Amino acid sequence: MEKDVYRQIVYSKIADYEKKGLFDVDVEEDPPYEPLKVGDVDYCRKKLSSKIKNIYANYLLNKFTKKQIKQKNAILTEICGMDKLDGLQSGAVVTSNHFHPFDSFPIRYALKTYNAKKKLHIIIGEHNYSGGKGFYGFLFRNQNTIPLAKNKELMIECMHAVDYYLKRGDWVLIYPEQAMWWNYRKPRPLKAGAFRFAIKSNVPVIACMITMQDSDILGKDGYYVQEYTLHILGVIYPNAELSNKENMECMKAENERLLKEKYEEVYGIPLVYTTEEGNK
């Protein structure tokens, strides 16, 4: 089967961006969208209409995920490190690598296994929330999503919503790599935002990483469908003796250390980038 031309272009851009060190830049074009305005988002889903749409969106997502798993478009082989969650009672910020539209489903599955009463909320880009069309657009707007917006007032609402969900005991998934790089296996440098949210709400960060290997199933794009293993790397707590800035740096550095360690353990090679800087 010939490899999909669009996917080849994406892989080529990833290689180019890695060489240039542009690790947080999207390699795929965002859909056209209108910037969000105050009143466009019911962040805490207080309205009855928001609650009803949320229930229906979660029903559709569960049905869709089961279909993808059955058709072998999404393959989860194993969850490792569940024991690291022992004793965790509070809400938590979850961090993970971002490489596929389906890469949140292993984390959702892990949370359901750990505590079915908790909910997983996902920070998404404004472009996906506002610009998404059809079925996916409905999920982007009504599933447990929290859009980041450029509008300052909405950004404040977003921060309040994250704090609300974390203090309620839920998990909030944030991709600190920022951009999605299709099936990219290396962990990328992290942004500080996820750790800022955790410190503000005084909750830990659950550091995760999804590793991949080729399955024996050839996808419609001419590339092998990936088999996922979710690794729960550890729970990183804020240090009360450090300032917020020091905490952010320490927690981020620890998360990056765990990612590097797991990458080298699973793939059996050093974590090296093609940038001039070389090693991370």
mmCIF file of N, CA, C and O in Angstrom, residues 129-212:
data_model
loop_
_atom_site.group_PDB
_atom_site.id
_atom_site.type_symbol
_atom_site.label_atom_id
_atom_site.label_comp_id
_atom_site.label_asym_id
_atom_site.label_seq_id
_atom_site.Cartn_x
_atom_site.Cartn_y
_atom_site.Cartn_z
ATOM 1 N N TYR A 129 -11.806 23.846 19.775
ATOM 2 C CA TYR A 129 -13.109 24.093 20.404
ATOM 3 C C TYR A 129 -14.015 24.910 19.479
ATOM 4 O O TYR A 129 -15.180 24.580 19.284
ATOM 5 N N SER A 130 -13.462 25.961 18.905
ATOM 6 C CA SER A 130 -14.264 26.884 18.098
ATOM 7 C C SER A 130 -14.378 26.444 16.645
ATOM 8 O O SER A 130 -15.406 26.670 15.998
ATOM 9 N N GLY A 131 -13.323 25.802 16.120
ATOM 10 C CA GLY A 131 -13.282 25.482 14.696
ATOM 11 C C GLY A 131 -13.686 24.069 14.339
ATOM 12 O O GLY A 131 -13.857 23.758 13.159
ATOM 13 N N GLY A 132 -13.831 23.194 15.352
ATOM 14 C CA GLY A 132 -14.197 21.817 15.068
ATOM 15 C C GLY A 132 -15.580 21.710 14.440
ATOM 16 O O GLY A 132 -16.507 22.397 14.848
ATOM 17 N N LYS A 133 -15.713 20.849 13.451
ATOM 18 C CA LYS A 133 -16.985 20.695 12.739
ATOM 19 C C LYS A 133 -17.574 19.302 12.968
ATOM 20 O O LYS A 133 -16.876 18.354 13.312
ATOM 21 N N GLY A 134 -18.874 19.182 12.760
ATOM 22 C CA GLY A 134 -19.543 17.889 12.785
ATOM 23 C C GLY A 134 -19.402 17.149 14.105
ATOM 24 O O GLY A 134 -19.438 17.734 15.184
ATOM 25 N N PHE A 135 -19.232 15.823 13.988
ATOM 26 C CA PHE A 135 -19.164 14.943 15.154
ATOM 27 C C PHE A 135 -18.024 15.344 16.092
ATOM 28 O O PHE A 135 -18.217 15.470 17.304
ATOM 29 N N TYR A 136 -16.828 15.543 15.518
ATOM 30 C CA TYR A 136 -15.665 15.886 16.348
ATOM 31 C C TYR A 136 -15.838 17.257 16.991
ATOM 32 O O TYR A 136 -15.451 17.470 18.154
ATOM 33 N N GLY A 137 -16.413 18.182 16.259
ATOM 34 C CA GLY A 137 -16.659 19.505 16.819
ATOM 35 C C GLY A 137 -17.603 19.445 18.010
ATOM 36 O O GLY A 137 -17.404 20.143 19.018
ATOM 37 N N PHE A 138 -18.629 18.606 17.900
ATOM 38 C CA PHE A 138 -19.566 18.441 19.021
ATOM 39 C C PHE A 138 -18.842 17.902 20.251
ATOM 40 O O PHE A 138 -19.061 18.375 21.366
ATOM 41 N N LEU A 139 -17.962 16.917 20.042
ATOM 42 C CA LEU A 139 -17.192 16.365 21.165
ATOM 43 C C LEU A 139 -16.247 17.411 21.752
ATOM 44 O O LEU A 139 -16.133 17.542 22.976
ATOM 45 N N PHE A 140 -15.572 18.150 20.876
ATOM 46 C CA PHE A 140 -14.638 19.176 21.353
ATOM 47 C C PHE A 140 -15.329 20.194 22.253
ATOM 48 O O PHE A 140 -14.757 20.683 23.220
ATOM 49 N N ARG A 141 -16.559 20.525 21.922
ATOM 50 C CA ARG A 141 -17.264 21.572 22.669
ATOM 51 C C ARG A 141 -18.034 21.047 23.880
ATOM 52 O O ARG A 141 -18.277 21.805 24.827
ATOM 53 N N ASN A 142 -18.375 19.774 23.886
ATOM 54 C CA ASN A 142 -19.311 19.314 24.901
ATOM 55 C C ASN A 142 -18.830 18.164 25.770
ATOM 56 O O ASN A 142 -19.450 17.868 26.790
ATOM 57 N N GLN A 143 -17.759 17.499 25.362
ATOM 58 C CA GLN A 143 -17.183 16.482 26.224
ATOM 59 C C GLN A 143 -16.466 17.208 27.367
ATOM 60 O O GLN A 143 -16.581 18.423 27.500
ATOM 61 N N ASN A 144 -15.718 16.524 28.200
ATOM 62 C CA ASN A 144 -15.071 17.175 29.350
ATOM 63 C C ASN A 144 -13.834 17.959 28.908
ATOM 64 O O ASN A 144 -12.704 17.632 29.284
ATOM 65 N N THR A 145 -14.070 19.001 28.115
ATOM 66 C CA THR A 145 -12.963 19.801 27.587
ATOM 67 C C THR A 145 -12.946 21.192 28.209
ATOM 68 O O THR A 145 -13.986 21.736 28.590
ATOM 69 N N ILE A 146 -11.738 21.754 28.283
ATOM 70 C CA ILE A 146 -11.535 23.101 28.822
ATOM 71 C C ILE A 146 -10.688 23.863 27.810
ATOM 72 O O ILE A 146 -9.482 23.619 27.699
ATOM 73 N N PRO A 147 -11.290 24.759 27.020
ATOM 74 C CA PRO A 147 -10.515 25.446 25.980
ATOM 75 C C PRO A 147 -9.658 26.593 26.525
ATOM 76 O O PRO A 147 -10.114 27.379 27.358
ATOM 77 N N LEU A 148 -8.422 26.637 26.057
ATOM 78 C CA LEU A 148 -7.551 27.787 26.330
ATOM 79 C C LEU A 148 -7.861 28.858 25.282
ATOM 80 O O LEU A 148 -7.855 28.572 24.088
ATOM 81 N N ALA A 149 -8.138 30.059 25.718
ATOM 82 C CA ALA A 149 -8.489 31.136 24.790
ATOM 83 C C ALA A 149 -7.513 32.296 24.914
ATOM 84 O O ALA A 149 -6.888 32.497 25.954
ATOM 85 N N LYS A 150 -7.400 33.056 23.826
ATOM 86 C CA LYS A 150 -6.511 34.233 23.854
ATOM 87 C C LYS A 150 -7.132 35.379 24.651
ATOM 88 O O LYS A 150 -6.422 36.222 25.195
ATOM 89 N N ASN A 151 -8.457 35.434 24.713
ATOM 90 C CA ASN A 151 -9.153 36.470 25.466
ATOM 91 C C ASN A 151 -8.779 36.386 26.954
ATOM 92 O O ASN A 151 -8.900 35.324 27.573
ATOM 93 N N LYS A 152 -8.328 37.493 27.536
ATOM 94 C CA LYS A 152 -7.838 37.476 28.911
ATOM 95 C C LYS A 152 -8.920 37.115 29.909
ATOM 96 O O LYS A 152 -8.680 36.376 30.877
ATOM 97 N N GLU A 153 -10.135 37.633 29.697
ATOM 98 C CA GLU A 153 -11.239 37.307 30.611
ATOM 99 C C GLU A 153 -11.563 35.822 30.564
ATOM 100 O O GLU A 153 -11.840 35.192 31.598
ATOM 101 N N LEU A 154 -11.529 35.253 29.364
ATOM 102 C CA LEU A 154 -11.802 33.826 29.232
ATOM 103 C C LEU A 154 -10.669 32.998 29.835
ATOM 104 O O LEU A 154 -10.907 31.910 30.377
ATOM 105 N N MET A 155 -9.451 33.498 29.737
ATOM 106 C CA MET A 155 -8.328 32.794 30.333
ATOM 107 C C MET A 155 -8.489 32.716 31.848
ATOM 108 O O MET A 155 -8.178 31.696 32.469
ATOM 109 N N ILE A 156 -8.990 33.781 32.451
ATOM 110 C CA ILE A 156 -9.253 33.777 33.886
ATOM 111 C C ILE A 156 -10.349 32.762 34.216
ATOM 112 O O ILE A 156 -10.244 32.011 35.198
ATOM 113 N N GLU A 157 -11.411 32.733 33.374
ATOM 114 C CA GLU A 157 -12.477 31.744 33.568
ATOM 115 C C GLU A 157 -11.923 30.321 33.453
ATOM 116 O O GLU A 157 -12.305 29.427 34.214
ATOM 117 N N CYS A 158 -11.028 30.131 32.510
ATOM 118 C CA CYS A 158 -10.400 28.823 32.305
ATOM 119 C C CYS A 158 -9.632 28.393 33.552
ATOM 120 O O CYS A 158 -9.756 27.262 34.023
ATOM 121 N N MET A 159 -8.851 29.307 34.102
ATOM 122 C CA MET A 159 -8.053 29.004 35.293
ATOM 123 C C MET A 159 -8.955 28.684 36.486
ATOM 124 O O MET A 159 -8.660 27.768 37.265
ATOM 125 N N HIS A 160 -10.046 29.420 36.619
ATOM 126 C CA HIS A 160 -10.998 29.151 37.700
ATOM 127 C C HIS A 160 -11.629 27.769 37.532
ATOM 128 O O HIS A 160 -11.846 27.050 38.521
ATOM 129 N N ALA A 161 -11.934 27.410 36.276
ATOM 130 C CA ALA A 161 -12.552 26.106 36.012
ATOM 131 C C ALA A 161 -11.596 24.967 36.347
ATOM 132 O O ALA A 161 -11.994 23.966 36.969
ATOM 133 N N VAL A 162 -10.335 25.108 35.951
ATOM 134 C CA VAL A 162 -9.342 24.083 36.269
ATOM 135 C C VAL A 162 -9.234 23.922 37.780
ATOM 136 O O VAL A 162 -9.216 22.798 38.311
ATOM 137 N N ASP A 163 -9.166 25.040 38.492
ATOM 138 C CA ASP A 163 -9.086 25.004 39.957
ATOM 139 C C ASP A 163 -10.330 24.332 40.539
ATOM 140 O O ASP A 163 -10.237 23.532 41.482
ATOM 141 N N TYR A 164 -11.490 24.647 39.983
ATOM 142 C CA TYR A 164 -12.762 24.066 40.447
ATOM 143 C C TYR A 164 -12.748 22.540 40.298
ATOM 144 O O TYR A 164 -13.094 21.803 41.235
ATOM 145 N N TYR A 165 -12.341 22.056 39.129
ATOM 146 C CA TYR A 165 -12.342 20.618 38.898
ATOM 147 C C TYR A 165 -11.285 19.900 39.743
ATOM 148 O O TYR A 165 -11.539 18.806 40.271
ATOM 149 N N LEU A 166 -10.118 20.510 39.878
ATOM 150 C CA LEU A 166 -9.057 19.878 40.667
ATOM 151 C C LEU A 166 -9.445 19.790 42.139
ATOM 152 O O LEU A 166 -9.224 18.761 42.793
ATOM 153 N N LYS A 167 -10.028 20.847 42.668
ATOM 154 C CA LYS A 167 -10.423 20.837 44.075
ATOM 155 C C LYS A 167 -11.635 19.943 44.318
ATOM 156 O O LYS A 167 -11.888 19.528 45.454
ATOM 157 N N ARG A 168 -12.360 19.643 43.250
ATOM 158 C CA ARG A 168 -13.475 18.706 43.344
ATOM 159 C C ARG A 168 -12.978 17.263 43.391
ATOM 160 O O ARG A 168 -13.720 16.336 43.692
ATOM 161 N N GLY A 169 -11.709 17.085 43.057
ATOM 162 C CA GLY A 169 -11.107 15.757 43.100
ATOM 163 C C GLY A 169 -10.913 15.101 41.755
ATOM 164 O O GLY A 169 -10.504 13.939 41.667
ATOM 165 N N ASP A 170 -11.197 15.818 40.661
ATOM 166 C CA ASP A 170 -11.053 15.257 39.318
ATOM 167 C C ASP A 170 -9.607 15.362 38.825
ATOM 168 O O ASP A 170 -8.762 16.001 39.449
ATOM 169 N N TRP A 171 -9.374 14.767 37.660
ATOM 170 C CA TRP A 171 -8.086 14.886 36.988
ATOM 171 C C TRP A 171 -8.231 15.835 35.804
ATOM 172 O O TRP A 171 -9.265 15.836 35.126
ATOM 173 N N VAL A 172 -7.200 16.626 35.559
ATOM 174 C CA VAL A 172 -7.173 17.526 34.400
ATOM 175 C C VAL A 172 -5.940 17.185 33.568
ATOM 176 O O VAL A 172 -4.810 17.309 34.039
ATOM 177 N N LEU A 173 -6.169 16.741 32.339
ATOM 178 C CA LEU A 173 -5.083 16.362 31.436
ATOM 179 C C LEU A 173 -4.604 17.584 30.662
ATOM 180 O O LEU A 173 -5.391 18.253 29.987
ATOM 181 N N ILE A 174 -3.321 17.858 30.791
ATOM 182 C CA ILE A 174 -2.697 18.964 30.064
ATOM 183 C C ILE A 174 -1.504 18.407 29.298
ATOM 184 O O ILE A 174 -0.685 17.663 29.853
ATOM 185 N N TYR A 175 -1.409 18.753 28.027
ATOM 186 C CA TYR A 175 -0.261 18.321 27.218
ATOM 187 C C TYR A 175 0.810 19.412 27.262
ATOM 188 O O TYR A 175 0.739 20.383 26.493
ATOM 189 N N PRO A 176 1.814 19.273 28.121
ATOM 190 C CA PRO A 176 2.796 20.350 28.268
ATOM 191 C C PRO A 176 3.776 20.467 27.105
ATOM 192 O O PRO A 176 4.550 21.425 27.050
ATOM 193 N N GLU A 177 3.743 19.517 26.171
ATOM 194 C CA GLU A 177 4.556 19.669 24.965
ATOM 195 C C GLU A 177 3.918 20.699 24.029
ATOM 196 O O GLU A 177 4.561 21.209 23.132
ATOM 197 N N GLN A 178 2.649 20.937 24.210
ATOM 198 C CA GLN A 178 1.834 21.951 23.522
ATOM 199 C C GLN A 178 1.318 21.480 22.169
ATOM 200 O O GLN A 178 0.114 21.422 21.940
ATOM 201 N N ALA A 179 2.199 21.142 21.241
ATOM 202 C CA ALA A 179 1.775 20.760 19.890
ATOM 203 C C ALA A 179 1.662 19.241 19.769
ATOM 204 O O ALA A 179 2.335 18.494 20.480
ATOM 205 N N MET A 180 0.795 18.785 18.852
ATOM 206 C CA MET A 180 0.678 17.357 18.571
ATOM 207 C C MET A 180 1.563 16.994 17.377
ATOM 208 O O MET A 180 1.421 17.577 16.302
ATOM 209 N N TRP A 181 2.474 16.047 17.600
ATOM 210 C CA TRP A 181 3.344 15.550 16.534
ATOM 211 C C TRP A 181 2.989 14.089 16.286
ATOM 212 O O TRP A 181 3.229 13.233 17.136
ATOM 213 N N TRP A 182 2.456 13.807 15.124
ATOM 214 C CA TRP A 182 1.898 12.500 14.799
ATOM 215 C C TRP A 182 2.898 11.355 15.010
ATOM 216 O O TRP A 182 3.953 11.288 14.372
ATOM 217 N N ASN A 183 2.566 10.449 15.950
ATOM 218 C CA ASN A 183 3.339 9.235 16.231
ATOM 219 C C ASN A 183 4.818 9.497 16.534
ATOM 220 O O ASN A 183 5.669 8.628 16.307
ATOM 221 N N TYR A 184 5.110 10.680 17.054
ATOM 222 C CA TYR A 184 6.488 11.028 17.437
ATOM 223 C C TYR A 184 6.786 10.362 18.777
ATOM 224 O O TYR A 184 6.060 10.570 19.756
ATOM 225 N N ARG A 185 7.842 9.599 18.834
ATOM 226 C CA ARG A 185 8.096 8.770 20.019
ATOM 227 C C ARG A 185 8.918 9.451 21.102
ATOM 228 O O ARG A 185 8.832 9.062 22.267
ATOM 229 N N LYS A 186 9.720 10.426 20.743
ATOM 230 C CA LYS A 186 10.566 11.066 21.745
ATOM 231 C C LYS A 186 9.753 12.049 22.602
ATOM 232 O O LYS A 186 8.915 12.771 22.071
ATOM 233 N N PRO A 187 10.015 12.097 23.903
ATOM 234 C CA PRO A 187 9.402 13.160 24.712
ATOM 235 C C PRO A 187 10.046 14.492 24.372
ATOM 236 O O PRO A 187 11.249 14.563 24.128
ATOM 237 N N ARG A 188 9.227 15.547 24.318
ATOM 238 C CA ARG A 188 9.737 16.875 23.958
ATOM 239 C C ARG A 188 9.821 17.772 25.196
ATOM 240 O O ARG A 188 9.196 17.487 26.217
ATOM 241 N N PRO A 189 10.585 18.865 25.103
ATOM 242 C CA PRO A 189 10.672 19.806 26.238
ATOM 243 C C PRO A 189 9.283 20.284 26.651
ATOM 244 O O PRO A 189 8.412 20.514 25.813
ATOM 245 N N LEU A 190 9.092 20.443 27.950
ATOM 246 C CA LEU A 190 7.773 20.772 28.494
ATOM 247 C C LEU A 190 7.622 22.259 28.777
ATOM 248 O O LEU A 190 8.586 22.941 29.127
ATOM 249 N N LYS A 191 6.390 22.737 28.627
ATOM 250 C CA LYS A 191 6.016 24.090 29.035
ATOM 251 C C LYS A 191 5.638 24.064 30.515
ATOM 252 O O LYS A 191 5.264 23.028 31.062
ATOM 253 N N ALA A 192 5.666 25.226 31.158
ATOM 254 C CA ALA A 192 5.463 25.289 32.609
ATOM 255 C C ALA A 192 3.999 25.347 33.027
ATOM 256 O O ALA A 192 3.678 25.172 34.207
ATOM 257 N N GLY A 193 3.070 25.586 32.081
ATOM 258 C CA GLY A 193 1.678 25.839 32.425
ATOM 259 C C GLY A 193 1.027 24.765 33.273
ATOM 260 O O GLY A 193 0.295 25.064 34.229
ATOM 261 N N ALA A 194 1.262 23.495 32.941
ATOM 262 C CA ALA A 194 0.646 22.398 33.686
ATOM 263 C C ALA A 194 1.032 22.443 35.159
ATOM 264 O O ALA A 194 0.205 22.209 36.052
ATOM 265 N N PHE A 195 2.276 22.779 35.408
ATOM 266 C CA PHE A 195 2.782 22.796 36.779
ATOM 267 C C PHE A 195 2.285 24.035 37.523
ATOM 268 O O PHE A 195 2.071 23.994 38.735
ATOM 269 N N ARG A 196 2.061 25.107 36.783
ATOM 270 C CA ARG A 196 1.483 26.317 37.380
ATOM 271 C C ARG A 196 0.076 26.029 37.892
ATOM 272 O O ARG A 196 -0.300 26.441 38.992
ATOM 273 N N PHE A 197 -0.717 25.304 37.096
ATOM 274 C CA PHE A 197 -2.064 24.933 37.517
ATOM 275 C C PHE A 197 -2.018 24.066 38.777
ATOM 276 O O PHE A 197 -2.819 24.246 39.701
ATOM 277 N N ALA A 198 -1.104 23.106 38.807
ATOM 278 C CA ALA A 198 -1.003 22.195 39.947
ATOM 279 C C ALA A 198 -0.637 22.948 41.227
ATOM 280 O O ALA A 198 -1.217 22.707 42.294
ATOM 281 N N ILE A 199 0.298 23.864 41.105
ATOM 282 C CA ILE A 199 0.741 24.622 42.279
ATOM 283 C C ILE A 199 -0.368 25.543 42.774
ATOM 284 O O ILE A 199 -0.606 25.655 43.982
ATOM 285 N N LYS A 200 -1.067 26.184 41.842
ATOM 286 C CA LYS A 200 -2.150 27.092 42.220
ATOM 287 C C LYS A 200 -3.237 26.364 43.011
ATOM 288 O O LYS A 200 -3.788 26.902 43.977
ATOM 289 N N SER A 201 -3.544 25.130 42.612
ATOM 290 C CA SER A 201 -4.603 24.359 43.275
ATOM 291 C C SER A 201 -4.058 23.435 44.366
ATOM 292 O O SER A 201 -4.833 22.714 45.004
ATOM 293 N N ASN A 202 -2.729 23.456 44.531
ATOM 294 C CA ASN A 202 -2.058 22.630 45.552
ATOM 295 C C ASN A 202 -2.396 21.147 45.375
ATOM 296 O O ASN A 202 -2.809 20.459 46.313
ATOM 297 N N VAL A 203 -2.230 20.670 44.148
ATOM 298 C CA VAL A 203 -2.442 19.250 43.848
ATOM 299 C C VAL A 203 -1.184 18.716 43.159
ATOM 300 O O VAL A 203 -0.379 19.479 42.616
ATOM 301 N N PRO A 204 -1.014 17.400 43.139
ATOM 302 C CA PRO A 204 0.160 16.830 42.477
ATOM 303 C C PRO A 204 -0.009 16.723 40.971
ATOM 304 O O PRO A 204 -1.109 16.898 40.435
ATOM 305 N N VAL A 205 1.089 16.407 40.320
ATOM 306 C CA VAL A 205 1.109 16.110 38.885
ATOM 307 C C VAL A 205 1.340 14.614 38.717
ATOM 308 O O VAL A 205 2.272 14.052 39.309
ATOM 309 N N ILE A 206 0.465 13.972 37.955
ATOM 310 C CA ILE A 206 0.671 12.567 37.593
ATOM 311 C C ILE A 206 1.386 12.560 36.249
ATOM 312 O O ILE A 206 0.801 12.888 35.214
ATOM 313 N N ALA A 207 2.662 12.233 36.265
ATOM 314 C CA ALA A 207 3.456 12.224 35.035
ATOM 315 C C ALA A 207 3.253 10.911 34.299
ATOM 316 O O ALA A 207 3.455 9.829 34.862
ATOM 317 N N CYS A 208 2.823 11.000 33.044
ATOM 318 C CA CYS A 208 2.572 9.809 32.226
ATOM 319 C C CYS A 208 3.349 9.884 30.919
ATOM 320 O O CYS A 208 3.740 10.967 30.467
ATOM 321 N N MET A 209 3.536 8.733 30.333
ATOM 322 C CA MET A 209 4.123 8.660 28.990
ATOM 323 C C MET A 209 3.528 7.464 28.275
ATOM 324 O O MET A 209 3.380 6.381 28.867
ATOM 325 N N ILE A 210 3.178 7.652 27.024
ATOM 326 C CA ILE A 210 2.687 6.554 26.197
ATOM 327 C C ILE A 210 3.781 6.181 25.213
ATOM 328 O O ILE A 210 4.242 7.016 24.444
ATOM 329 N N THR A 211 4.216 4.922 25.284
ATOM 330 C CA THR A 211 5.201 4.433 24.321
ATOM 331 C C THR A 211 4.475 3.620 23.251
ATOM 332 O O THR A 211 3.342 3.168 23.444
ATOM 333 N N MET A 212 5.133 3.447 22.118
ATOM 334 C CA MET A 212 4.494 2.834 20.949
ATOM 335 C C MET A 212 5.367 1.769 20.318
ATOM 336 O O MET A 212 6.599 1.818 20.431
#
